[in-house]
mmCIF file of C-alpha atoms and ligand atoms in Angstrom:
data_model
loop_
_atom_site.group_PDB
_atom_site.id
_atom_site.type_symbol
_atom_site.label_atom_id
_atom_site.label_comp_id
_atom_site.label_asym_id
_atom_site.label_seq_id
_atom_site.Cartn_x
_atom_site.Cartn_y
_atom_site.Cartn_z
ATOM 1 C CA UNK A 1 0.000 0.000 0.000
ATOM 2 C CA UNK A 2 1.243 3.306 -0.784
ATOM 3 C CA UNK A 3 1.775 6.596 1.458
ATOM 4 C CA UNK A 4 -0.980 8.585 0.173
ATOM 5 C CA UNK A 5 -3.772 5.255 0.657
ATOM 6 C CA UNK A 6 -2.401 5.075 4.241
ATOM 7 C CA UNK A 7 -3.328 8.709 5.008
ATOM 8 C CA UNK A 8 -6.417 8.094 3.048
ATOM 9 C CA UNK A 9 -7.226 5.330 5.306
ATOM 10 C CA UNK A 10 -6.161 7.934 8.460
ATOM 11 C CA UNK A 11 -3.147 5.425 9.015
ATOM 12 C CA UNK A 12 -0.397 7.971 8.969
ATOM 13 C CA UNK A 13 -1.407 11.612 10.132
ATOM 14 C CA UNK A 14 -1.596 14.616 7.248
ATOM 15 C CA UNK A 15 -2.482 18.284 7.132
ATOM 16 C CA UNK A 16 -5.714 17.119 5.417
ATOM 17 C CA UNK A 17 -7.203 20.850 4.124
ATOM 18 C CA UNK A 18 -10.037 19.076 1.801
ATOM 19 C CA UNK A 19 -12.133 16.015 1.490
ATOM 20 C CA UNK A 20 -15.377 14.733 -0.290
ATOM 21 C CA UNK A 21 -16.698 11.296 -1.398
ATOM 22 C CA UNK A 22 -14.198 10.630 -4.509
ATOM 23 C CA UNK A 23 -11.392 12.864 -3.413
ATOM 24 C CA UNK A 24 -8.967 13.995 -0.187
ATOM 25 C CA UNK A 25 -6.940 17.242 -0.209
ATOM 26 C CA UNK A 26 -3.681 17.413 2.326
ATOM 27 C CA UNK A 27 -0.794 19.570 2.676
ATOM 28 C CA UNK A 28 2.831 18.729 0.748
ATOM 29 C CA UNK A 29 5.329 18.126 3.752
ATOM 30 C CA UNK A 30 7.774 19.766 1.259
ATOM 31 C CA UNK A 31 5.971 22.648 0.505
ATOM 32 C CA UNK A 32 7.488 24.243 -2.842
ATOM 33 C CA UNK A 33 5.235 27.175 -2.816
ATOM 34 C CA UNK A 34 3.395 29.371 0.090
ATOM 35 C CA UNK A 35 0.082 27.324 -0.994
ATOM 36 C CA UNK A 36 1.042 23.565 -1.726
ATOM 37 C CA UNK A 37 -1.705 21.192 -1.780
ATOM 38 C CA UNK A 38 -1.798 17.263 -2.774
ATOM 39 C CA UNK A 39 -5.535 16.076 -4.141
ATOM 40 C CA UNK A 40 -5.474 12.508 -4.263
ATOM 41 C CA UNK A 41 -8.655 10.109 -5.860
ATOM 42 C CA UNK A 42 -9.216 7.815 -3.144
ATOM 43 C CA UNK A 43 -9.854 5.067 -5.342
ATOM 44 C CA UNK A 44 -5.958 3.957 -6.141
ATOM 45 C CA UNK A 45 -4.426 4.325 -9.372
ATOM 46 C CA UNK A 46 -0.577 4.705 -9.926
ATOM 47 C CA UNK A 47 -0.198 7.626 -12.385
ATOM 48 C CA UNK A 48 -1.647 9.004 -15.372
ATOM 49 C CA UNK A 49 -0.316 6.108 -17.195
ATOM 50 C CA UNK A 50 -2.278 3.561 -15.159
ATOM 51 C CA UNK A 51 -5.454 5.148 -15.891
ATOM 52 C CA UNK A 52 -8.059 3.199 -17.766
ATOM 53 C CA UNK A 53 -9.828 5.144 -20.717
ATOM 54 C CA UNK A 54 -13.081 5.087 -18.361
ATOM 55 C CA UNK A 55 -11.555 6.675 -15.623
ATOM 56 C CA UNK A 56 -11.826 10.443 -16.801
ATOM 57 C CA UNK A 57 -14.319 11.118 -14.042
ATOM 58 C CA UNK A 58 -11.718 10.103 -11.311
ATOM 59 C CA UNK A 59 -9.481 13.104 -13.064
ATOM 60 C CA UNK A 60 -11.975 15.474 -13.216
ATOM 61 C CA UNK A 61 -12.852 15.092 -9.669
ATOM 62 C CA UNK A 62 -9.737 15.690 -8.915
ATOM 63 C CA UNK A 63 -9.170 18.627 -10.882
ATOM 64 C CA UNK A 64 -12.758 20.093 -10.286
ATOM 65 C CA UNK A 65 -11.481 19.592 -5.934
ATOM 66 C CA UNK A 66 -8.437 22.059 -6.393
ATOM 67 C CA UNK A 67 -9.938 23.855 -8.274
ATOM 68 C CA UNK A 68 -12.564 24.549 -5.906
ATOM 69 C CA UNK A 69 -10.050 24.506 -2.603
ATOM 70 C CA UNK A 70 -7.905 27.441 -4.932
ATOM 71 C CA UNK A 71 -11.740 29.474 -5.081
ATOM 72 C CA UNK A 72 -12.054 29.227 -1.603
ATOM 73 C CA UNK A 73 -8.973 29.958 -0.250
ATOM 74 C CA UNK A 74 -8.835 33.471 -2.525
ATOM 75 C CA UNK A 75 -5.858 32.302 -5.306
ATOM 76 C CA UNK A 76 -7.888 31.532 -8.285
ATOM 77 C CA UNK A 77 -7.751 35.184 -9.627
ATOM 78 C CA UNK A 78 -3.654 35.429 -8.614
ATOM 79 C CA UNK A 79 -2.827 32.522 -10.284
ATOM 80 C CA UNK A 80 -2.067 28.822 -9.852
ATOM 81 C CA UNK A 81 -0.323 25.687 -11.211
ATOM 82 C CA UNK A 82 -1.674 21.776 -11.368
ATOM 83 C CA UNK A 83 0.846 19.370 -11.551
ATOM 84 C CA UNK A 84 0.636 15.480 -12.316
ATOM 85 C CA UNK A 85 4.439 13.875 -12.131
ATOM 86 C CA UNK A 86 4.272 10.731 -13.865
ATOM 87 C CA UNK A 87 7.109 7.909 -13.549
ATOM 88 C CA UNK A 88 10.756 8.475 -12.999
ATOM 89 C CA UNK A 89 11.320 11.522 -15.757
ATOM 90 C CA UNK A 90 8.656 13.213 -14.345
ATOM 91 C CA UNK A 91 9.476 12.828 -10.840
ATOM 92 C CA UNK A 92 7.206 10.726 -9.402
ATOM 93 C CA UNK A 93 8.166 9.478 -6.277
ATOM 94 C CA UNK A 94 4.683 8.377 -4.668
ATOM 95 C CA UNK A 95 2.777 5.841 -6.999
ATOM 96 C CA UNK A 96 -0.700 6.890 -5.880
ATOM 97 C CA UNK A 97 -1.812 9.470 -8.780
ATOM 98 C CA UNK A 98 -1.872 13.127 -6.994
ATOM 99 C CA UNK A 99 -2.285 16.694 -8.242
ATOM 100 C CA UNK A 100 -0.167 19.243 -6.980
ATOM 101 C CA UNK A 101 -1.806 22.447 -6.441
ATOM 102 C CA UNK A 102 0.826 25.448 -6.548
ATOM 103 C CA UNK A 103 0.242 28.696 -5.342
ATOM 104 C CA UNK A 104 0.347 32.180 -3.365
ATOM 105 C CA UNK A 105 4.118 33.245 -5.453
ATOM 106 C CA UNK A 106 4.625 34.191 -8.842
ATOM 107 C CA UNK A 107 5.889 30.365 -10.810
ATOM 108 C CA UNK A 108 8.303 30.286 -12.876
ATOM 109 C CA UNK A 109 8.171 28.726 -16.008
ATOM 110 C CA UNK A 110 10.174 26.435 -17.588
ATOM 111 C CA UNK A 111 9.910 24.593 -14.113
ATOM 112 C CA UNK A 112 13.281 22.901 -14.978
HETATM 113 P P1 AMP B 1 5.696 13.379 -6.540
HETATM 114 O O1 AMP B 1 7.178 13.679 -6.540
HETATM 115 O O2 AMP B 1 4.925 14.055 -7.625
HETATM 116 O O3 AMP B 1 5.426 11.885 -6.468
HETATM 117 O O4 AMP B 1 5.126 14.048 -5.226
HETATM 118 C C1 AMP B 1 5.122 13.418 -3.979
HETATM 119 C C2 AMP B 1 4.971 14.503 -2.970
HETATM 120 O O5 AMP B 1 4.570 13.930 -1.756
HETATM 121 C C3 AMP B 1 6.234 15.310 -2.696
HETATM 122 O O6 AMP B 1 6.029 16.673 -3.034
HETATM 123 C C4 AMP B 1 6.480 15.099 -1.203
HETATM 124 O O7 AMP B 1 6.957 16.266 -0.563
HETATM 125 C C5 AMP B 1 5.095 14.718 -0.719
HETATM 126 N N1 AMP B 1 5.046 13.914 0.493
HETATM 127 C C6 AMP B 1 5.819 12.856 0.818
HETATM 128 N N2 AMP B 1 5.455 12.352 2.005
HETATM 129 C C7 AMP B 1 4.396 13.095 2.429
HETATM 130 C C8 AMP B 1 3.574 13.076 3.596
HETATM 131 N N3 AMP B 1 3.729 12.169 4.574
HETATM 132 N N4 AMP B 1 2.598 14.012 3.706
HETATM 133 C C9 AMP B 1 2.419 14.929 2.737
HETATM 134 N N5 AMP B 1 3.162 15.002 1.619
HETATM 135 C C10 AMP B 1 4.142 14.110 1.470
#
């Protein structure tokens, strides 16, 4: 089982910010930005690449929750990334498919 399903489960303890039926928000522990928030499905599936071509709802839900958390908490008209690290290039390092919600500084892009 991986990190994220044990703080899904409640298992290991997490700054958890958001939560609905499909979907749980927590803080980063490594926070890379002044607002840096993990939405996780709580059904388990590795990575974008794991998805199955049915599973577009999971995504949304996901996408649809930060989006919602970056409303509420006042950043949606300053500005905000969504990341989705996928396997080893793209620096996965927690095989439970998460969106990173970055926010509250000016990003810089490339991200390197
Ligand atoms: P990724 O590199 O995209 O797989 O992102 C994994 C993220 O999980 C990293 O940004 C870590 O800082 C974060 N992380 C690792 N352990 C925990 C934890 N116990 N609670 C919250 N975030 C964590």
């Amino acid at each position: 089982m991986t990190l994220f399903a044990k703080i899904i489960r409640r298992e290991i303890p997490a700054d958890i910010v958001y939560e609905d039926d499909q979907v749980l928000g927590f803080r980063d522990i490594s926070p890379q930005a002044p607002v840096h928030v993990l939405f996780v499905p709580k059904q388990a599936v590795a990575n974008t690449d794991g998805l199955a071509d049915d599973q577009a709802e999971l995504v949304g839900r996901v996408v649809l929750a930060a989006r919602n958390y970056a409303r509420q908490i006042g950043i949606a008209q300053s500005g905000y990334r969504m990341v989705l690290n996928t396997n080893g290039d793209g620096g996965q390092t927690v095989y439970h498919l998460h969106l990173h919600l970055l926010g509250g500084r000016q990003l810089h892009w490339p991200p390197g």
